[in-house]
Amino acid sequence: MFQSFEVKIEPENAGPRIERLRTEMARVGLDGFLVPREDEHQGAYVPPSSQRLMWLTGFSGSAGVVLVLKDKAIIFIDGRYMLQVRQQTDLAVFSYENLSAIPPATWLEQHGTGLKIGFDACLHTISEVLSLRKALDRVGGYLVEVEKNLVDIIWNRHPNIPFGQVTLQPVELTGRTAQEKFAEIQKAITAEGASATILTDPSSVAWCFNIRGTDVANTPLPLSFAIISVRDRPQLFIDQHKLGKNEESYLQNLCNILEPVEFEENIRQLAQSGDVILLDPSLTAENLRLVVEKAGGKIREGIDPVQLPRAVKTQAELAGARKAHKRDGAALVRFFAWLADQRPGTQDEISTTQKLEELRSQTAETENSKLEDISFDTISGAGPHGAIIHYRVNTQTNRPLMNGELYLIDSGAQYRDGTTDVTRTVAIGDVGEEKKRCFTLVLKGMIAISIARFPVGTSGQDIDVLARIALWKNGFDYAHGTGHGVGSFLSVHEGPQILSRTGKQKLLPGMILSNEPGYYRESAFGIRIENLLVVQVPEIPDGGDLPMLGFETLTLCPVDRNLILPELLDREERDWLNSYHDTVYRKLAPMLNEAERDWLAWATAPLEVLFVP
């Protein structure tokens, strides 16, 4: 099993740990200290050795920051975690703020008059530090860099740093060699008026060098840094214990391999040489800006030049994604066919998660098609647990799937040829009309995105509303984006493309995104339906004037017809769903045994065919 269900959080220890942190704050003359979720790579995927926020507070979500003051401690989290954070942390120790509405900088501008707030410059981006500093300057406060992270000082039994082995991603799956990628990045660097860039995002490094790793759970990242210059060989900063002979030989032909401890010194030398260094202020840690400036270097701020090329998939990557989703779809059908045979109350959130992982592990046809990992811890929520958007089941919270409830399962897989992410909500027995009404409204939003056509230049924020209209008309909404980018055997959450109110990146052919509207009724039930989509090449619709983009659906898995109220769907929506289900059956049926095909035939029957299996 890739997923563990043991309880890892320790909310009862938060109080004493916060007090020890306050002792350290007093020792260095601080009124407060910021502890973010991120590590020095500024990504969402953090090894146990860098999970300072969870160790200190008990909160295990993928985004957040705590501000510890002399008399209070505030956890800032986004809408996905409003329920989870209260369940995982001590309400007597912490208060809570919405990270989107009131980020730490805004809070400090309102309440931080005269305060000295400490921070670790390795763990906060250039943009974030600038915002914090401006906020405190306005109220006579101070942002103070600490020499050593105060949490690290008090963290006993600190986990070891990871040394996961690096593997090579073959060119038949990437569609481009590392040398071709370097050439494209160098052109982008030059276009920005710079002569080098620093890559701190391990996803960017992995994509550029066509390597993968095992340093963090669920995401094949080798924790590493790189410097790409327009004149010199690329430099890769990675612990060489991670490299086997083949990997070392491959990389030696591409770049200079250096240890991570040499990273800052090489940046210093680059700055002193007069190079203009391109830094992404939203991804690069503040300490690297300080290294460049103290060495007299010149900085050009811009977007990580790897982000956009990585997001636009090659034909080889798209072919791999289609194959991966087909295998994954067969595993999902086997799972839901199995679940349909289970009596209510006989399975629970853990047993179902284990069964799905078992079935995914049996899909391999070749070495490149075997299950390498799950792409995130499965969200397996029965009844009221489905309302916790990023719920993670453990042995203490595990709940049976009971009659009359909804069951939400959001899961994904990492295959060498593609990354999957799919959510389905299913009925356990008869769930009643209200749950079906809510489900059908969510389904209308999912279909609206699936069938959308939109002009070249459209961004994610332009079409996010399509998924919400049916919900809004009924007084409902959901507190997360509609979709995120997805990598190719990389991160299941990949930018810059997103479908959300804040999604400014233009959607380009070849980008993969999720389509996952939802609805969550606290302490009652949760609903989410998610497919992965790929942006198609623009075409002029029949009788139209302008070329329009659209989506191809990659995910192959039935939507539970037991939960659909057909009268709430219009003809175009019913036609789309019937066509989608027909595609699911045609592509997956040859991969299934007779009993599984029979179940799939029922699950994908036209909406007009109303019968009970």
Coordinates of C-alpha atoms in Angstrom, one line a residue:
M1 CA 0.0 0.0 0.0
F2 CA 1.2 3.5 -0.9
Q3 CA -1.2 5.1 1.5
S4 CA -1.0 4.9 5.3
F5 CA -3.9 5.3 7.6
E6 CA -2.1 5.7 10.8
V7 CA -2.7 8.9 12.8
K8 CA 0.3 11.2 12.3
I9 CA -1.0 14.4 13.7
E10 CA -0.5 15.3 17.4
P11 CA -2.8 18.2 18.2
E12 CA -2.4 17.6 21.9
N13 CA 1.3 18.6 21.6
A14 CA 0.6 21.9 20.0
G15 CA 0.2 23.9 23.2
P16 CA 3.6 22.9 24.7
R17 CA 5.4 23.3 21.4
I18 CA 3.9 26.8 20.9
E19 CA 5.2 27.8 24.3
R20 CA 8.6 26.5 23.5
L21 CA 8.6 28.5 20.3
R22 CA 7.6 31.6 22.3
T23 CA 10.6 31.1 24.5
E24 CA 12.8 31.1 21.5
M25 CA 11.0 34.2 20.2
A26 CA 11.7 36.0 23.4
R27 CA 15.4 34.9 23.3
V28 CA 15.9 36.7 20.0
G29 CA 13.7 39.7 20.7
L30 CA 10.7 38.9 18.5
D31 CA 7.0 39.5 19.0
G32 CA 5.9 36.9 16.5
F33 CA 7.2 34.2 14.1
L34 CA 5.8 32.9 10.8
V35 CA 5.7 29.2 10.1
P36 CA 4.6 28.4 6.5
R37 CA 3.7 25.0 5.0
E38 CA 6.3 25.4 2.3
D39 CA 10.0 24.3 2.3
E40 CA 12.9 26.0 0.4
H41 CA 11.5 24.8 -2.9
Q42 CA 8.2 26.7 -2.3
G43 CA 6.1 23.9 -3.5
A44 CA 3.1 22.0 -2.1
Y45 CA 5.0 18.7 -1.9
V46 CA 7.1 18.7 1.2
P47 CA 9.0 15.8 2.8
P48 CA 8.5 14.9 6.5
S49 CA 11.8 16.6 7.3
S50 CA 10.3 20.0 6.3
Q51 CA 6.7 19.7 7.5
R52 CA 7.2 22.3 10.2
L53 CA 3.6 23.5 10.2
M54 CA 2.1 20.1 10.8
W55 CA 4.6 19.3 13.5
L56 CA 3.9 22.5 15.3
T57 CA 0.1 22.7 15.0
G58 CA -1.2 19.3 13.9
F59 CA -2.7 20.7 10.7
S60 CA -1.8 18.4 7.7
G61 CA -3.3 20.4 4.8
S62 CA -1.3 21.3 1.7
A63 CA -1.5 25.1 2.1
G64 CA -1.4 27.3 5.2
V65 CA 0.8 29.4 7.5
V66 CA 0.7 30.0 11.3
L67 CA 1.5 33.3 12.9
V68 CA 2.6 32.8 16.5
L69 CA 2.5 35.9 18.7
K70 CA 3.1 36.3 22.4
D71 CA -0.6 36.0 23.3
K72 CA -2.2 34.2 20.4
A73 CA -1.5 31.9 17.4
I74 CA -3.4 32.3 14.2
I75 CA -3.6 29.6 11.4
F76 CA -4.3 31.0 7.9
I77 CA -5.9 28.5 5.6
D78 CA -8.0 28.6 2.5
G79 CA -11.6 27.5 2.0
R80 CA -10.7 23.8 1.3
Y81 CA -9.5 23.4 4.9
M82 CA -12.0 25.3 7.0
L83 CA -13.5 22.2 8.5
Q84 CA -10.3 20.1 8.5
V85 CA -8.2 22.6 10.4
R86 CA -10.7 22.7 13.3
Q87 CA -10.7 18.9 13.5
Q88 CA -6.9 18.6 13.5
T89 CA -5.9 21.4 15.8
D90 CA -6.5 22.6 19.4
L91 CA -9.2 25.3 19.4
A92 CA -8.0 26.4 22.8
V93 CA -4.6 27.3 21.3
F94 CA -5.4 28.6 17.8
S95 CA -7.7 31.0 16.0
Y96 CA -8.3 30.8 12.3
E97 CA -8.4 33.2 9.3
N98 CA -9.2 32.6 5.6
L99 CA -5.9 32.8 3.7
S100 CA -7.6 34.1 0.6
A101 CA -9.6 36.9 2.3
I102 CA -7.2 37.9 5.0
P103 CA -3.6 36.7 4.3
P104 CA -0.9 37.3 7.0
A105 CA 0.2 40.6 5.4
T106 CA -3.4 42.0 5.6
W107 CA -3.8 40.8 9.2
L108 CA -0.5 42.4 10.2
E109 CA -1.4 45.7 8.6
Q110 CA -4.5 45.7 10.7
H111 CA -3.1 44.4 14.0
G112 CA 0.8 44.5 13.8
T113 CA 1.5 48.0 15.0
G114 CA 5.1 48.2 16.3
L115 CA 5.6 44.4 16.2
K116 CA 8.8 42.6 15.3
I117 CA 7.9 39.6 13.2
G118 CA 10.5 36.9 12.5
F119 CA 10.7 34.8 9.4
D120 CA 13.0 32.2 7.7
A121 CA 14.0 33.7 4.4
C122 CA 14.5 30.2 2.9
L123 CA 10.7 29.5 3.4
H124 CA 9.0 32.6 2.0
T125 CA 9.0 33.8 -1.6
I126 CA 10.3 37.2 -2.7
S127 CA 6.7 38.4 -3.4
E128 CA 5.4 37.2 0.0
V129 CA 8.2 38.9 1.9
L130 CA 7.7 42.2 -0.1
S131 CA 4.0 42.1 0.9
L132 CA 4.7 41.4 4.5
R133 CA 7.4 44.1 4.7
K134 CA 5.2 46.7 3.2
A135 CA 2.3 45.8 5.5
L136 CA 4.5 46.1 8.6
D137 CA 6.2 49.3 7.4
R138 CA 2.8 51.0 7.2
V139 CA 2.1 50.4 10.9
G140 CA 5.6 50.9 12.3
G141 CA 6.4 47.2 12.5
Y142 CA 9.5 45.2 11.5
L143 CA 10.1 42.0 9.5
V144 CA 13.2 40.3 10.9
E145 CA 15.1 37.5 9.2
V146 CA 16.3 34.8 11.7
E147 CA 19.7 33.1 11.3
K148 CA 18.2 29.7 12.1
N149 CA 14.6 28.6 11.9
L150 CA 13.1 28.7 15.4
V151 CA 11.0 25.6 14.8
D152 CA 14.1 23.6 13.9
I153 CA 15.7 24.7 17.2
I154 CA 12.9 23.1 19.2
W155 CA 12.0 20.2 16.9
N156 CA 13.3 17.1 18.7
R157 CA 13.4 13.7 16.8
H158 CA 13.6 15.6 13.5
P159 CA 13.0 13.3 10.5
N160 CA 15.9 12.6 8.2
I161 CA 16.1 14.4 4.8
P162 CA 15.1 12.1 1.9
F163 CA 17.5 10.4 -0.4
G164 CA 15.1 8.9 -3.0
Q165 CA 16.6 7.4 -6.1
V166 CA 16.5 9.3 -9.4
T167 CA 15.1 7.6 -12.5
L168 CA 15.2 8.7 -16.2
Q169 CA 12.0 9.6 -18.0
P170 CA 12.4 8.1 -21.6
V171 CA 12.1 10.4 -24.5
E172 CA 9.4 8.3 -26.1
L173 CA 7.2 9.4 -23.2
T174 CA 8.4 13.0 -23.0
G175 CA 8.5 13.7 -26.7
R176 CA 11.5 16.0 -26.3
T177 CA 15.1 15.6 -25.2
A178 CA 16.6 17.6 -22.4
Q179 CA 18.9 19.4 -24.9
E180 CA 15.8 20.5 -26.8
K181 CA 14.2 21.8 -23.6
F182 CA 17.4 23.6 -22.6
A183 CA 17.4 25.4 -25.9
E184 CA 13.8 26.6 -25.5
I185 CA 14.5 27.8 -21.9
Q186 CA 17.6 29.7 -23.0
K187 CA 15.5 31.5 -25.7
A188 CA 13.0 32.4 -23.0
I189 CA 15.7 33.7 -20.7
T190 CA 17.2 35.9 -23.5
A191 CA 13.7 37.2 -24.3
E192 CA 13.4 38.4 -20.7
G193 CA 16.7 40.3 -21.1
A194 CA 18.5 38.0 -18.8
S195 CA 21.5 35.6 -19.2
A196 CA 20.6 32.9 -16.6
T197 CA 17.8 31.7 -14.5
I198 CA 17.5 29.8 -11.2
L199 CA 15.1 26.9 -10.9
T200 CA 13.9 26.1 -7.4
D201 CA 10.7 24.2 -8.3
P202 CA 11.6 20.4 -8.4
S203 CA 8.9 19.9 -11.0
S204 CA 10.7 22.4 -13.3
V205 CA 14.0 20.7 -12.7
A206 CA 12.5 17.2 -13.3
W207 CA 10.8 18.3 -16.5
C208 CA 13.9 20.1 -17.9
F209 CA 16.3 17.2 -17.3
N210 CA 13.9 14.4 -18.0
I211 CA 14.4 12.9 -14.6
R212 CA 12.0 11.8 -11.9
G213 CA 12.5 10.9 -8.2
T214 CA 11.1 9.6 -5.0
D215 CA 11.8 12.3 -2.4
V216 CA 8.2 13.1 -1.6
A217 CA 5.1 11.0 -1.3
N218 CA 2.9 10.6 -4.4
T219 CA 4.8 13.0 -6.7
P220 CA 7.9 11.7 -8.5
L221 CA 10.1 14.6 -7.6
P222 CA 13.9 14.6 -7.0
L223 CA 14.4 17.5 -4.6
S224 CA 17.0 19.6 -6.4
F225 CA 17.9 23.0 -7.8
A226 CA 19.3 24.1 -11.1
I227 CA 20.9 27.0 -12.9
I228 CA 20.3 27.4 -16.6
S229 CA 22.6 29.8 -18.4
V230 CA 22.5 31.0 -22.0
R231 CA 26.3 30.6 -22.3
D232 CA 27.4 27.8 -19.9
R233 CA 26.4 24.2 -19.3
P234 CA 23.4 23.8 -17.0
Q235 CA 24.2 23.1 -13.4
L236 CA 22.2 20.6 -11.4
F237 CA 22.4 20.7 -7.6
I238 CA 21.4 17.3 -6.3
D239 CA 22.7 14.9 -3.7
Q240 CA 24.7 12.4 -5.7
H241 CA 23.7 9.5 -3.4
K242 CA 20.4 9.7 -5.4
L243 CA 22.1 8.8 -8.6
G244 CA 22.8 5.3 -10.0
K245 CA 25.5 4.7 -12.6
N246 CA 23.1 5.1 -15.5
E247 CA 21.6 8.2 -14.2
E248 CA 24.9 9.8 -13.3
S249 CA 26.3 9.0 -16.8
Y250 CA 23.2 10.5 -18.5
L251 CA 23.4 13.7 -16.4
Q252 CA 27.2 14.1 -16.8
N253 CA 26.6 14.4 -20.6
L254 CA 24.0 17.1 -20.0
C255 CA 25.3 19.3 -17.2
N256 CA 27.6 19.9 -14.2
I257 CA 26.4 17.9 -11.2
L258 CA 27.0 19.6 -7.9
E259 CA 25.9 19.1 -4.3
P260 CA 23.1 21.2 -2.9
V261 CA 25.4 22.8 -0.4
E262 CA 27.2 24.4 -3.3
F263 CA 24.1 26.1 -4.6
E264 CA 24.3 29.5 -2.9
E265 CA 28.0 29.8 -3.7
N266 CA 27.4 29.2 -7.4
I267 CA 24.6 31.8 -7.4
R268 CA 27.0 34.2 -5.7
Q269 CA 29.6 33.6 -8.4
L270 CA 27.0 34.0 -11.1
A271 CA 26.0 37.4 -9.6
Q272 CA 29.6 38.6 -9.4
S273 CA 30.2 37.7 -13.0
G274 CA 27.7 40.4 -14.1
D275 CA 25.0 38.0 -15.4
V276 CA 21.4 39.3 -15.2
I277 CA 19.6 36.6 -13.3
L278 CA 15.9 35.8 -14.0
L279 CA 14.0 35.0 -10.8
D280 CA 10.3 34.2 -10.4
P281 CA 9.3 36.2 -7.4
S282 CA 6.3 33.9 -6.7
L283 CA 8.5 30.8 -6.6
T284 CA 11.9 31.9 -5.5
A285 CA 12.8 32.1 -1.8
E286 CA 13.8 35.5 -0.4
N287 CA 17.2 34.2 0.7
L288 CA 18.2 33.7 -2.9
R289 CA 17.3 37.3 -3.8
L290 CA 19.5 38.3 -0.9
V291 CA 22.4 36.2 -2.1
V292 CA 22.3 37.8 -5.5
E293 CA 21.9 41.4 -4.2
K294 CA 24.7 41.0 -1.6
A295 CA 27.0 39.8 -4.3
G296 CA 26.2 42.9 -6.4
G297 CA 24.2 40.9 -9.0
K298 CA 21.3 42.1 -11.2
I299 CA 17.9 40.6 -11.0
R300 CA 15.2 40.5 -13.6
E301 CA 11.8 39.4 -12.3
G302 CA 9.7 37.1 -14.5
I303 CA 7.8 33.9 -14.6
D304 CA 9.7 30.6 -14.2
P305 CA 10.5 30.0 -17.9
V306 CA 9.8 26.2 -17.5
Q307 CA 6.2 26.6 -16.4
L308 CA 4.5 27.2 -19.7
P309 CA 6.4 24.7 -21.8
R310 CA 5.8 22.1 -19.1
A311 CA 2.1 22.8 -19.1
V312 CA 1.7 22.4 -22.8
K313 CA 2.0 18.7 -23.4
T314 CA 3.7 17.1 -26.3
Q315 CA 1.9 14.6 -28.6
A316 CA 3.9 11.9 -26.8
E317 CA 2.7 13.1 -23.4
L318 CA -0.9 13.3 -24.6
A319 CA -0.7 9.8 -26.1
G320 CA 0.6 8.5 -22.8
A321 CA -2.1 10.3 -20.8
R322 CA -4.8 8.7 -23.0
K323 CA -3.3 5.2 -22.4
A324 CA -2.9 5.9 -18.7
H325 CA -6.5 7.0 -18.3
K326 CA -7.8 4.0 -20.2
R327 CA -6.0 1.6 -17.8
D328 CA -7.1 3.7 -14.9
G329 CA -10.7 3.7 -16.1
A330 CA -10.7 -0.1 -16.2
A331 CA -9.5 -0.2 -12.6
L332 CA -12.2 2.3 -11.6
V333 CA -14.9 0.3 -13.3
R334 CA -13.8 -2.9 -11.5
F335 CA -13.9 -0.9 -8.2
F336 CA -17.4 0.5 -8.7
A337 CA -18.7 -2.8 -9.9
W338 CA -17.3 -4.4 -6.8
L339 CA -18.7 -1.7 -4.6
A340 CA -22.1 -2.1 -6.1
D341 CA -22.1 -5.7 -4.8
Q342 CA -21.3 -4.8 -1.2
R343 CA -24.1 -4.5 1.3
P344 CA -24.3 -1.1 3.1
G345 CA -22.3 -1.1 6.3
T346 CA -19.9 -3.9 5.3
Q347 CA -17.2 -1.7 3.8
D348 CA -15.6 1.4 5.2
E349 CA -13.5 4.4 4.1
I350 CA -10.2 2.5 4.5
S351 CA -11.3 -0.8 3.0
T352 CA -12.6 0.9 -0.1
T353 CA -9.4 2.9 -0.5
Q354 CA -7.3 -0.2 -0.2
K355 CA -9.5 -2.0 -2.8
L356 CA -9.1 0.7 -5.3
E357 CA -5.3 0.8 -4.9
E358 CA -5.2 -3.0 -5.2
L359 CA -7.1 -2.9 -8.5
R360 CA -4.9 -0.1 -9.9
S361 CA -1.9 -2.1 -9.1
Q362 CA -3.2 -4.9 -11.3
T363 CA -3.5 -2.8 -14.5
A364 CA 0.1 -3.1 -15.8
E365 CA 0.7 -4.3 -19.3
T366 CA 4.4 -3.1 -19.6
E367 CA 7.0 -1.7 -17.3
N368 CA 6.0 1.8 -18.3
S369 CA 2.3 1.1 -17.5
K370 CA 2.6 -0.2 -13.9
L371 CA 1.3 1.8 -11.0
E372 CA 4.3 3.8 -9.7
D373 CA 2.4 5.5 -6.8
I374 CA -0.9 7.1 -6.1
S375 CA -0.9 10.8 -7.1
F376 CA -2.2 11.9 -3.7
D377 CA -3.7 10.4 -0.6
T378 CA -7.2 9.2 -1.6
I379 CA -10.1 11.3 -0.3
S380 CA -12.5 8.7 0.8
G381 CA -15.4 10.3 2.6
A382 CA -18.7 8.6 3.6
G383 CA -21.7 10.6 4.7
P384 CA -20.7 13.8 6.6
H385 CA -17.0 13.2 5.9
G386 CA -17.6 13.9 2.2
A387 CA -18.3 17.5 3.3
I388 CA -14.6 17.9 4.3
I389 CA -13.1 18.9 1.0
H390 CA -9.6 17.5 1.6
Y391 CA -10.6 14.8 4.1
R392 CA -7.9 12.2 4.9
V393 CA -9.2 9.0 6.5
N394 CA -7.2 7.5 9.3
T395 CA -7.8 4.6 11.8
Q396 CA -9.5 7.0 14.3
T397 CA -11.9 8.7 11.8
N398 CA -12.6 5.6 9.6
R399 CA -16.4 5.3 9.0
P400 CA -18.5 2.6 7.3
L401 CA -20.5 3.3 4.1
M402 CA -24.1 3.3 5.4
N403 CA -27.4 3.0 3.7
G404 CA -28.9 6.3 2.6
E405 CA -25.6 8.2 2.5
L406 CA -23.4 9.6 -0.3
Y407 CA -19.9 8.3 -0.7
L408 CA -17.3 10.6 -2.2
I409 CA -14.0 9.2 -3.5
D410 CA -11.3 11.4 -5.0
S411 CA -8.3 9.5 -6.1
G412 CA -5.5 9.4 -8.6
A413 CA -2.6 7.3 -9.9
Q414 CA 1.0 7.9 -11.1
Y415 CA 1.9 5.8 -14.1
R416 CA 5.1 6.4 -16.0
D417 CA 3.1 7.5 -19.0
G418 CA 0.6 9.7 -17.2
T419 CA -0.9 11.1 -14.0
T420 CA -4.6 10.7 -13.2
D421 CA -7.1 12.4 -10.9
V422 CA -10.8 11.5 -10.7
T423 CA -13.6 12.0 -8.3
R424 CA -16.9 10.2 -8.2
T425 CA -19.8 10.5 -5.7
V426 CA -22.1 7.5 -5.5
A427 CA -25.2 6.6 -3.7
I428 CA -25.2 3.9 -1.0
G429 CA -28.7 2.6 -1.2
D430 CA -31.6 5.1 -1.5
V431 CA -30.4 8.6 -0.7
G432 CA -33.5 10.7 -1.2
E433 CA -34.5 13.5 -3.6
E434 CA -32.5 16.4 -2.0
K435 CA -29.1 14.7 -2.4
K436 CA -30.1 13.8 -6.0
R437 CA -31.0 17.4 -6.7
C438 CA -27.7 18.7 -5.4
F439 CA -25.8 16.1 -7.3
T440 CA -27.6 17.0 -10.6
L441 CA -26.8 20.7 -10.1
V442 CA -23.1 19.8 -9.7
L443 CA -23.3 17.5 -12.7
K444 CA -24.8 20.4 -14.8
G445 CA -21.7 22.5 -13.9
M446 CA -19.3 19.7 -14.9
I447 CA -21.0 19.2 -18.2
A448 CA -21.0 23.0 -18.9
I449 CA -17.2 23.0 -18.7
S450 CA -16.9 19.8 -20.7
I451 CA -18.9 21.2 -23.7
A452 CA -17.6 24.7 -23.5
R453 CA -16.3 26.4 -26.7
F454 CA -14.3 29.6 -26.2
P455 CA -12.1 31.9 -28.2
V456 CA -8.3 31.9 -28.3
G457 CA -7.0 34.0 -25.5
T458 CA -9.6 32.9 -22.9
S459 CA -8.3 32.3 -19.4
G460 CA -9.5 30.0 -16.6
Q461 CA -11.2 32.8 -14.8
D462 CA -13.4 33.5 -17.9
I463 CA -15.0 30.0 -17.8
D464 CA -14.9 29.1 -14.1
V465 CA -18.4 30.7 -13.8
L466 CA -19.9 28.1 -16.2
A467 CA -19.5 25.4 -13.5
R468 CA -21.2 27.5 -10.8
I469 CA -24.3 29.0 -12.6
A470 CA -26.7 26.1 -11.8
L471 CA -25.5 26.0 -8.2
W472 CA -25.7 29.8 -7.8
K473 CA -29.3 29.8 -9.2
N474 CA -30.2 27.5 -6.3
G475 CA -28.2 29.4 -3.6
F476 CA -25.2 27.1 -3.5
D477 CA -21.5 27.4 -4.2
Y478 CA -18.2 25.6 -3.4
A479 CA -15.1 27.0 -1.7
H480 CA -12.4 25.8 -4.2
G481 CA -11.4 26.3 -7.8
T482 CA -13.1 24.4 -10.5
G483 CA -9.9 23.0 -11.9
H484 CA -6.1 22.8 -11.7
G485 CA -3.4 21.8 -14.1
V486 CA -2.0 18.3 -14.1
G487 CA 1.5 17.2 -15.0
S488 CA 2.8 14.2 -17.0
F489 CA 4.1 11.7 -14.4
L490 CA 4.7 14.8 -12.3
S491 CA 2.6 16.9 -10.0
V492 CA -1.1 16.3 -9.9
H493 CA -1.4 20.0 -9.2
E494 CA 0.5 22.0 -11.8
G495 CA 0.4 25.6 -12.9
P496 CA 0.1 28.1 -14.4
Q497 CA -3.2 27.0 -15.8
I498 CA -6.2 26.8 -13.5
L499 CA -10.0 27.1 -13.7
S500 CA -10.9 29.6 -10.9
R501 CA -11.8 33.2 -10.2
T502 CA -8.0 33.9 -10.1
G503 CA -7.0 32.0 -13.2
K504 CA -5.4 34.6 -15.4
Q505 CA -3.3 32.2 -17.6
K506 CA -4.6 31.8 -21.1
L507 CA -5.6 28.3 -21.9
L508 CA -3.5 26.8 -24.7
P509 CA -3.9 23.6 -26.7
G510 CA -2.2 20.7 -25.0
M511 CA -2.8 21.9 -21.4
I512 CA -4.4 19.3 -19.1
L513 CA -6.8 20.5 -16.4
S514 CA -9.2 19.0 -14.0
N515 CA -12.9 19.8 -14.1
E516 CA -14.3 19.3 -10.6
P517 CA -17.2 21.4 -9.3
G518 CA -18.8 20.3 -6.0
Y519 CA -21.2 21.1 -3.2
Y520 CA -20.6 20.5 0.5
R521 CA -23.2 20.6 3.2
E522 CA -21.4 20.6 6.6
S523 CA -22.0 17.6 8.8
A524 CA -24.3 16.1 6.2
F525 CA -22.7 15.2 2.8
G526 CA -20.3 16.2 0.1
I527 CA -20.5 16.0 -3.7
R528 CA -17.8 16.3 -6.3
I529 CA -17.6 15.1 -9.9
E530 CA -14.2 15.3 -11.5
N531 CA -12.8 14.5 -15.0
L532 CA -9.5 15.5 -16.5
L533 CA -9.6 17.5 -19.8
V534 CA -7.1 18.5 -22.4
V535 CA -7.4 21.8 -24.3
Q536 CA -8.0 21.0 -28.0
V537 CA -6.6 22.8 -31.1
P538 CA -8.9 25.6 -32.1
E539 CA -11.5 24.9 -34.8
I540 CA -14.1 27.1 -36.5
P541 CA -17.6 25.7 -35.5
D542 CA -20.0 24.9 -38.3
G543 CA -21.4 28.2 -39.5
G544 CA -19.1 30.2 -37.3
D545 CA -16.6 33.0 -38.0
L546 CA -13.8 32.4 -35.4
P547 CA -11.7 29.4 -34.3
M548 CA -12.7 28.2 -30.9
L549 CA -10.9 26.1 -28.3
G550 CA -12.7 23.3 -26.5
F551 CA -11.9 20.3 -24.3
E552 CA -11.3 16.6 -24.9
T553 CA -12.3 14.5 -21.8
L554 CA -9.5 12.1 -20.8
T555 CA -11.1 10.4 -17.8
L556 CA -13.1 7.2 -18.5
C557 CA -15.5 6.4 -15.6
P558 CA -19.3 6.3 -15.3
V559 CA -21.2 9.0 -13.4
D560 CA -23.7 7.4 -11.0
R561 CA -27.1 7.4 -12.8
N562 CA -28.8 6.6 -9.4
L563 CA -28.1 10.2 -8.4
I564 CA -29.3 12.0 -11.5
L565 CA -32.7 13.7 -11.8
P566 CA -33.0 13.7 -15.6
E567 CA -35.7 16.4 -15.6
L568 CA -33.1 18.9 -14.3
L569 CA -30.9 18.3 -17.4
D570 CA -31.6 19.9 -20.7
R571 CA -31.3 18.1 -24.0
E572 CA -27.7 19.1 -24.7
E573 CA -26.7 18.0 -21.2
R574 CA -28.4 14.6 -21.6
D575 CA -26.9 14.1 -25.0
W576 CA -23.4 14.9 -23.7
L577 CA -23.8 12.4 -20.8
N578 CA -25.2 9.7 -23.0
S579 CA -22.4 10.2 -25.5
Y580 CA -19.7 10.2 -22.8
H581 CA -21.1 7.0 -21.3
D582 CA -21.2 5.4 -24.7
T583 CA -17.5 6.3 -25.1
V584 CA -16.6 4.9 -21.7
Y585 CA -18.3 1.6 -22.5
R586 CA -16.8 1.2 -26.0
K587 CA -13.2 1.9 -24.7
L588 CA -13.3 -0.1 -21.5
A589 CA -15.5 -3.1 -22.2
P590 CA -12.8 -5.0 -24.1
M591 CA -10.6 -4.8 -21.0
L592 CA -13.2 -6.3 -18.6
N593 CA -14.6 -9.7 -17.8
E594 CA -18.2 -10.6 -18.4
A595 CA -19.6 -9.6 -15.0
E596 CA -17.7 -6.3 -15.1
R597 CA -19.0 -5.6 -18.7
D598 CA -22.6 -6.3 -17.5
W599 CA -22.3 -3.8 -14.7
L600 CA -20.7 -1.2 -17.0
A601 CA -23.5 -1.7 -19.6
W602 CA -26.0 -0.8 -16.9
A603 CA -23.9 2.1 -15.5
T604 CA -23.5 3.6 -18.9
A605 CA -27.0 3.0 -20.3
P606 CA -28.7 6.1 -21.7
L607 CA -30.5 8.2 -19.2
E608 CA -33.8 7.4 -20.9
V609 CA -33.3 3.7 -19.9
L610 CA -34.5 3.7 -16.3
F611 CA -34.1 0.3 -14.7
V612 CA -32.6 -1.2 -11.6
P613 CA -29.6 -3.6 -11.9

